[in-house]
Amino acid sequence: MGPAMKTLVSRCPIEEAMQVLSGRWPTLLLYYLKDGTKRFSDLQRDNPTISPKMLALELRKLESAGIVQRTEFGGYPLRVDYLLTPAGLRLVPLIDALGAWWEGVAEPGPAAAAGVPQDGAPAR
Amino acid sequence: MGPAMKTLVSRCPIEEAMQVLSGRWPTLLLYYLKDGTKRFSDLQRDNPTISPKMLALELRKLESAGIVQRTEFGGYPLRVDYLLTPAGLRLVPLIDALGAWWEGVAEPGPAAAAGVPQDGAPAR
DNA sequence: TGGAAATTACGCACCTTTTCGTAACCATGG
DNA sequence: CCATGGTTACGAAAAGGTGCGTAATTTCCA
């Protein structure tokens, strides 16, 4: 990932989007949130290598970018739900397209392309 | 921007693609290389804030990912051309789509949204 | 029945690892 | 001395992991 993207060098929307999506976690979280509402501990289980600190930071970044909605229910133990906003849902197919593109990078060219429609599946 | 992506935590093509594209420079360089062949100094001029060190590192990363082709011509002063490979060209519209998506993130969405989050629907 | 322990979703301080900017330098031929 | 296409060393900054703490309710268990 990614470099220090705390600042921007252009007013390009692409750079702004990459500022949010750069790094290992944002797209992986997108992937797991595709399925619907998840809780903090669900996402920890889905992805055992993320630390709670990073999970909280990334979720808040996605929230403030308008990609994820956070809903806090009072009471104890505290309960919080995360789900994709409409903008987040619109992003999903674009990310999937990136994964499909990467799978074809090594390929020769536009010729042979008999692809089985498949999902971008992160094997664990 | 993004976190340190020296390692992968999954075998997901999305994560692999993000490892290459994360950060400020890869997409910006893509943007400038869209126009056709560029030289090292062209890219420095296009983007005055990148240091020669970073430019060289990023170009090599893109090259080894199969996105950029580097062509060295002998003679002095040494001349080197950079241009997008077919895979790089295929990537361009996807990046553009990300930029367009970002410009619409703040927008409401196709359907009306209305609803104060409330209790009652336990997530699975 | 009372006390201990578990639970959830983090925040904080501390420390290591990685990233990236700065500046200087290089080789060559014109 | 200039331009080209870099490389290297240095150091600051950012990213990211670890461990500890926390709040109020519920559950466990002797």
CSV table of C-alpha atoms (C1' of nucleotides) in Angstrom, one decimal:
chain,number,residue,atom,x,y,z
A,1,MET,CA,0.0,0.0,0.0
A,2,GLY,CA,0.3,2.4,0.3
A,3,PRO,CA,2.2,5.5,0.8
A,4,ALA,CA,1.3,8.4,2.9
A,5,MET,CA,-1.9,9.8,1.5
A,6,LYS,CA,-2.7,12.3,4.1
A,7,THR,CA,-2.4,15.0,1.6
A,8,LEU,CA,-3.4,15.5,-2.0
A,9,VAL,CA,-1.3,16.8,-4.8
A,10,SER,CA,-4.1,17.4,-7.3
A,11,ARG,CA,-7.8,18.1,-7.3
A,12,CYS,CA,-8.4,14.9,-9.3
A,13,PRO,CA,-11.3,12.7,-8.1
A,14,ILE,CA,-9.2,9.7,-8.8
A,15,GLU,CA,-6.6,10.7,-6.3
A,16,GLU,CA,-9.3,11.4,-3.8
A,17,ALA,CA,-10.9,8.0,-4.3
A,18,MET,CA,-7.5,6.3,-4.0
A,19,GLN,CA,-6.9,8.2,-0.7
A,20,VAL,CA,-9.8,6.3,0.7
A,21,LEU,CA,-9.4,3.0,-1.0
A,22,SER,CA,-5.6,2.6,-0.8
A,23,GLY,CA,-4.2,0.0,1.5
A,24,ARG,CA,-5.0,-3.6,2.2
A,25,TRP,CA,-8.1,-3.2,4.3
A,26,PRO,CA,-10.7,-1.0,2.6
A,27,THR,CA,-11.4,-3.3,-0.3
A,28,LEU,CA,-11.3,-6.4,1.9
A,29,LEU,CA,-13.9,-4.8,4.2
A,30,LEU,CA,-16.0,-3.9,1.2
A,31,TYR,CA,-15.9,-7.5,0.2
A,32,TYR,CA,-17.1,-8.8,3.5
A,33,LEU,CA,-19.7,-6.0,3.9
A,34,LYS,CA,-21.2,-7.0,0.5
A,35,ASP,CA,-23.1,-9.7,2.3
A,36,GLY,CA,-25.0,-7.3,4.4
A,37,THR,CA,-24.9,-5.9,7.9
A,38,LYS,CA,-22.0,-6.9,10.0
A,39,ARG,CA,-20.8,-6.2,13.5
A,40,PHE,CA,-17.3,-5.3,14.6
A,41,SER,CA,-16.7,-8.8,15.9
A,42,ASP,CA,-18.0,-10.3,12.7
A,43,LEU,CA,-15.4,-8.4,10.7
A,44,GLN,CA,-12.7,-9.4,13.1
A,45,ARG,CA,-13.7,-13.1,12.6
A,46,ASP,CA,-13.9,-12.6,8.9
A,47,ASN,CA,-10.4,-11.3,8.9
A,48,PRO,CA,-8.4,-12.6,11.7
A,49,THR,CA,-5.2,-10.6,10.9
A,50,ILE,CA,-6.6,-7.2,11.3
A,51,SER,CA,-6.0,-5.6,14.7
A,52,PRO,CA,-9.0,-4.0,16.5
A,53,LYS,CA,-7.2,-0.7,16.2
A,54,MET,CA,-6.9,-0.9,12.5
A,55,LEU,CA,-10.4,-2.2,12.1
A,56,ALA,CA,-11.8,0.7,14.0
A,57,LEU,CA,-9.7,3.2,12.1
A,58,GLU,CA,-10.6,1.8,8.7
A,59,LEU,CA,-14.3,1.6,9.5
A,60,ARG,CA,-14.3,5.2,10.6
A,61,LYS,CA,-12.5,6.3,7.4
A,62,LEU,CA,-15.0,4.4,5.3
A,63,GLU,CA,-17.8,6.0,7.3
A,64,SER,CA,-16.6,9.5,6.9
A,65,ALA,CA,-16.1,8.8,3.2
A,66,GLY,CA,-19.8,7.9,2.9
A,67,ILE,CA,-19.1,4.3,2.0
A,68,VAL,CA,-20.1,2.6,5.2
A,69,GLN,CA,-22.9,3.4,7.6
A,70,ARG,CA,-22.4,2.9,11.3
A,71,THR,CA,-25.3,2.4,13.6
A,72,GLU,CA,-24.8,2.3,17.3
A,73,PHE,CA,-27.4,0.7,19.5
A,74,GLY,CA,-27.2,1.6,23.2
A,75,GLY,CA,-27.0,-0.7,26.0
A,76,TYR,CA,-24.3,-3.1,27.3
A,77,PRO,CA,-22.5,-4.7,25.9
A,78,LEU,CA,-22.4,-2.0,23.3
A,79,ARG,CA,-23.6,-3.1,19.9
A,80,VAL,CA,-22.7,-1.5,16.6
A,81,ASP,CA,-23.8,-2.4,13.1
A,82,TYR,CA,-21.9,-1.7,9.9
A,83,LEU,CA,-23.4,-1.8,6.4
A,84,LEU,CA,-22.7,-0.3,3.0
A,85,THR,CA,-24.3,2.9,2.0
A,86,PRO,CA,-25.8,3.2,-1.5
A,87,ALA,CA,-22.5,4.7,-2.6
A,88,GLY,CA,-20.7,1.8,-1.1
A,89,LEU,CA,-22.9,-0.6,-3.0
A,90,ARG,CA,-22.2,1.3,-6.2
A,91,LEU,CA,-18.5,0.8,-5.5
A,92,VAL,CA,-18.6,-2.9,-5.2
A,93,PRO,CA,-18.9,-3.8,-8.9
A,94,LEU,CA,-16.0,-1.4,-9.7
A,95,ILE,CA,-13.8,-3.2,-7.2
A,96,ASP,CA,-14.8,-6.6,-8.5
A,97,ALA,CA,-13.9,-5.3,-12.0
A,98,LEU,CA,-10.4,-4.4,-10.7
A,99,GLY,CA,-10.0,-8.0,-9.4
A,100,ALA,CA,-11.1,-9.4,-12.7
A,101,TRP,CA,-8.7,-7.1,-14.5
A,102,TRP,CA,-5.8,-8.2,-12.4
A,103,GLU,CA,-6.6,-11.8,-13.1
A,104,GLY,CA,-6.2,-11.0,-16.8
A,105,VAL,CA,-3.1,-8.9,-16.6
A,106,ALA,CA,-0.8,-11.7,-17.4
A,107,GLU,CA,-3.0,-12.8,-20.3
A,108,PRO,CA,-1.9,-12.0,-23.9
A,109,GLY,CA,-4.5,-9.5,-25.0
A,110,PRO,CA,-8.1,-9.0,-26.0
A,111,ALA,CA,-8.2,-12.3,-27.9
A,112,ALA,CA,-9.0,-15.5,-26.0
A,113,ALA,CA,-11.3,-14.6,-23.2
A,114,ALA,CA,-13.7,-17.5,-22.5
A,115,GLY,CA,-14.1,-16.6,-18.9
A,116,VAL,CA,-16.4,-18.4,-16.4
A,117,PRO,CA,-18.4,-15.8,-14.6
A,118,GLN,CA,-17.1,-15.8,-11.1
A,119,ASP,CA,-16.8,-14.0,-7.9
A,120,GLY,CA,-13.7,-12.4,-6.6
A,121,ALA,CA,-13.2,-14.7,-3.8
A,122,PRO,CA,-10.6,-14.1,-1.1
A,123,ALA,CA,-9.5,-17.5,0.0
A,124,ARG,CA,-9.4,-16.8,3.7
B,1,MET,CA,-2.9,6.9,1.8
B,2,GLY,CA,-2.7,3.4,2.1
B,3,PRO,CA,-1.0,1.1,4.4
B,4,ALA,CA,2.0,-1.0,3.9
B,5,MET,CA,1.3,-3.5,1.3
B,6,LYS,CA,4.5,-5.5,1.2
B,7,THR,CA,2.6,-8.6,2.2
B,8,LEU,CA,-0.7,-10.2,1.3
B,9,VAL,CA,-3.2,-11.6,3.8
B,10,SER,CA,-5.3,-13.4,1.2
B,11,ARG,CA,-5.1,-14.9,-2.3
B,12,CYS,CA,-7.7,-12.4,-3.5
B,13,PRO,CA,-7.0,-10.8,-6.8
B,14,ILE,CA,-8.5,-7.6,-5.5
B,15,GLU,CA,-5.9,-7.4,-2.8
B,16,GLU,CA,-3.2,-8.1,-5.3
B,17,ALA,CA,-4.4,-5.4,-7.6
B,18,MET,CA,-4.6,-2.9,-4.7
B,19,GLN,CA,-1.0,-3.8,-3.8
B,20,VAL,CA,0.0,-2.4,-7.1
B,21,LEU,CA,-2.4,0.5,-7.3
B,22,SER,CA,-2.4,1.8,-3.8
B,23,GLY,CA,-0.8,5.1,-3.1
B,24,ARG,CA,-0.9,8.5,-4.7
B,25,TRP,CA,1.4,7.9,-7.7
B,26,PRO,CA,0.2,4.8,-9.6
B,27,THR,CA,-3.1,6.2,-10.7
B,28,LEU,CA,-1.7,9.6,-11.4
B,29,LEU,CA,1.0,8.1,-13.6
B,30,LEU,CA,-1.6,6.0,-15.4
B,31,TYR,CA,-3.5,9.3,-16.0
B,32,TYR,CA,-0.5,10.9,-17.7
B,33,LEU,CA,0.5,7.8,-19.6
B,34,LYS,CA,-3.0,7.6,-21.1
B,35,ASP,CA,-1.9,10.2,-23.7
B,36,GLY,CA,0.8,7.9,-25.1
B,37,THR,CA,4.5,7.5,-24.8
B,38,LYS,CA,6.3,9.6,-22.2
B,39,ARG,CA,9.8,10.0,-21.0
B,40,PHE,CA,11.1,10.2,-17.5
B,41,SER,CA,11.5,13.9,-17.7
B,42,ASP,CA,8.0,14.3,-19.2
B,43,LEU,CA,6.5,12.6,-16.2
B,44,GLN,CA,8.6,14.8,-13.9
B,45,ARG,CA,7.2,17.8,-15.6
B,46,ASP,CA,3.7,16.5,-15.6
B,47,ASN,CA,3.9,16.0,-11.9
B,48,PRO,CA,6.4,18.4,-10.3
B,49,THR,CA,5.9,17.1,-6.8
B,50,ILE,CA,7.2,13.6,-7.4
B,51,SER,CA,10.8,13.1,-6.6
B,52,PRO,CA,13.0,11.2,-9.1
B,53,LYS,CA,13.4,8.5,-6.6
B,54,MET,CA,9.7,7.9,-6.3
B,55,LEU,CA,9.2,8.2,-10.0
B,56,ALA,CA,11.8,5.5,-10.7
B,57,LEU,CA,10.4,3.2,-8.0
B,58,GLU,CA,6.8,3.6,-9.1
B,59,LEU,CA,7.6,3.1,-12.7
B,60,ARG,CA,9.5,-0.1,-12.0
B,61,LYS,CA,6.7,-1.4,-9.9
B,62,LEU,CA,4.2,-0.7,-12.7
B,63,GLU,CA,6.6,-2.3,-15.1
B,64,SER,CA,7.0,-5.5,-13.1
B,65,ALA,CA,3.2,-5.6,-12.7
B,66,GLY,CA,2.8,-5.6,-16.5
B,67,ILE,CA,1.1,-2.2,-16.6
B,68,VAL,CA,3.9,-0.1,-18.1
B,69,GLN,CA,6.4,-1.0,-20.7
B,70,ARG,CA,9.9,0.5,-20.5
B,71,THR,CA,12.0,0.9,-23.6
B,72,GLU,CA,15.6,2.0,-23.4
B,73,PHE,CA,17.3,3.5,-26.3
B,74,GLY,CA,21.1,3.6,-26.2
B,75,GLY,CA,23.1,6.7,-26.8
B,76,TYR,CA,23.8,9.8,-24.8
B,77,PRO,CA,22.0,11.4,-23.2
B,78,LEU,CA,20.3,8.1,-22.4
B,79,ARG,CA,16.7,8.0,-23.6
B,80,VAL,CA,14.0,5.9,-22.1
B,81,ASP,CA,10.3,5.6,-23.2
B,82,TYR,CA,7.4,4.6,-21.0
B,83,LEU,CA,4.1,3.5,-22.3
B,84,LEU,CA,1.1,1.5,-21.2
B,85,THR,CA,0.9,-2.1,-22.0
B,86,PRO,CA,-2.4,-3.6,-23.3
B,87,ALA,CA,-3.2,-4.5,-19.7
B,88,GLY,CA,-2.5,-0.9,-18.6
B,89,LEU,CA,-4.8,0.4,-21.3
B,90,ARG,CA,-7.5,-2.0,-20.1
B,91,LEU,CA,-7.0,-0.6,-16.6
B,92,VAL,CA,-7.6,3.1,-17.6
B,93,PRO,CA,-11.4,2.9,-17.9
B,94,LEU,CA,-11.7,1.2,-14.6
B,95,ILE,CA,-9.7,3.9,-12.9
B,96,ASP,CA,-11.8,6.5,-14.6
B,97,ALA,CA,-14.9,4.8,-13.3
B,98,LEU,CA,-13.5,5.0,-9.8
B,99,GLY,CA,-13.1,8.8,-10.3
B,100,ALA,CA,-16.6,9.1,-11.6
B,101,TRP,CA,-17.9,7.0,-8.7
B,102,TRP,CA,-16.2,9.3,-6.2
B,103,GLU,CA,-17.7,12.4,-7.7
B,104,GLY,CA,-21.1,10.8,-7.1
B,105,VAL,CA,-20.5,9.6,-3.6
B,106,ALA,CA,-22.1,12.5,-1.9
B,107,GLU,CA,-25.2,12.2,-4.2
B,108,PRO,CA,-28.3,10.7,-2.7
B,109,GLY,CA,-28.6,7.6,-4.9
B,110,PRO,CA,-31.1,6.3,-7.4
B,111,ALA,CA,-33.9,5.7,-4.8
B,112,ALA,CA,-35.0,7.8,-1.9
B,113,ALA,CA,-33.5,7.1,1.4
B,114,ALA,CA,-35.5,7.7,4.4
B,115,GLY,CA,-35.2,6.2,7.7
B,116,VAL,CA,-33.9,6.8,11.0
B,117,PRO,CA,-31.9,3.8,12.1
B,118,GLN,CA,-33.9,1.9,14.7
B,119,ASP,CA,-33.8,-1.2,16.6
B,120,GLY,CA,-35.6,-4.4,15.9
B,121,ALA,CA,-33.7,-6.0,13.1
B,122,PRO,CA,-30.9,-8.1,14.5
B,123,ALA,CA,-28.3,-8.8,11.9
B,124,ARG,CA,-28.4,-12.5,11.3
C,1,DT,C1',-27.0,-15.9,46.8
C,2,DG,C1',-23.0,-13.7,46.0
C,3,DG,C1',-18.9,-12.9,43.7
C,4,DA,C1',-16.3,-13.8,39.5
C,5,DA,C1',-16.0,-13.6,34.8
C,6,DA,C1',-17.4,-12.8,30.1
C,7,DT,C1',-19.1,-9.8,26.7
C,8,DT,C1',-18.7,-5.6,23.0
C,9,DA,C1',-16.5,-2.1,20.7
C,10,DC,C1',-13.4,0.3,20.9
C,11,DG,C1',-9.5,4.4,22.9
C,12,DC,C1',-4.8,5.2,24.4
C,13,DA,C1',0.1,4.9,25.1
C,14,DC,C1',4.1,2.9,23.4
C,15,DC,C1',7.1,0.9,20.1
C,16,DT,C1',8.6,-1.2,15.7
C,17,DT,C1',8.3,-1.3,10.8
C,18,DT,C1',7.7,0.8,6.3
C,19,DT,C1',7.3,4.5,3.4
C,20,DC,C1',8.7,8.4,1.2
C,21,DG,C1',10.8,13.2,0.7
C,22,DT,C1',15.4,15.7,0.4
C,23,DA,C1',19.6,16.4,-1.2
C,24,DA,C1',23.6,15.0,-3.3
C,25,DC,C1',25.8,12.5,-6.7
C,26,DC,C1',27.0,9.9,-11.2
C,27,DA,C1',28.3,9.0,-16.2
C,28,DT,C1',28.4,10.6,-20.8
C,29,DG,C1',28.8,13.3,-25.1
C,30,DG,C1',28.0,17.6,-27.2
D,1,DC,C1',28.4,23.2,-18.3
D,2,DC,C1',24.2,21.1,-19.8
D,3,DA,C1',20.7,17.5,-20.1
D,4,DT,C1',19.2,12.7,-19.4
D,5,DG,C1',17.8,9.1,-16.4
D,6,DG,C1',18.5,7.7,-12.9
D,7,DT,C1',21.0,5.9,-7.8
D,8,DT,C1',22.4,6.4,-2.9
D,9,DA,C1',22.3,7.8,1.9
D,10,DC,C1',19.9,10.0,5.4
D,11,DG,C1',16.2,11.0,8.3
D,12,DA,C1',11.4,12.3,9.2
D,13,DA,C1',6.9,10.8,9.2
D,14,DA,C1',3.3,7.7,8.8
D,15,DA,C1',1.5,3.1,9.3
D,16,DG,C1',0.5,-0.5,12.1
D,17,DG,C1',1.0,-4.0,16.1
D,18,DT,C1',0.6,-5.0,21.3
D,19,DG,C1',-1.2,-4.7,25.5
D,20,DC,C1',-4.1,-2.5,28.8
D,21,DG,C1',-8.3,-0.2,30.2
D,22,DT,C1',-13.5,0.6,30.3
D,23,DA,C1',-18.5,0.6,30.8
D,24,DA,C1',-22.9,-2.0,32.4
D,25,DT,C1',-25.3,-5.9,32.0
D,26,DT,C1',-25.6,-10.8,31.9
D,27,DT,C1',-24.2,-15.4,32.8
D,28,DC,C1',-21.7,-18.9,35.4
D,29,DC,C1',-20.9,-21.6,39.3
D,30,DA,C1',-20.0,-23.2,43.8
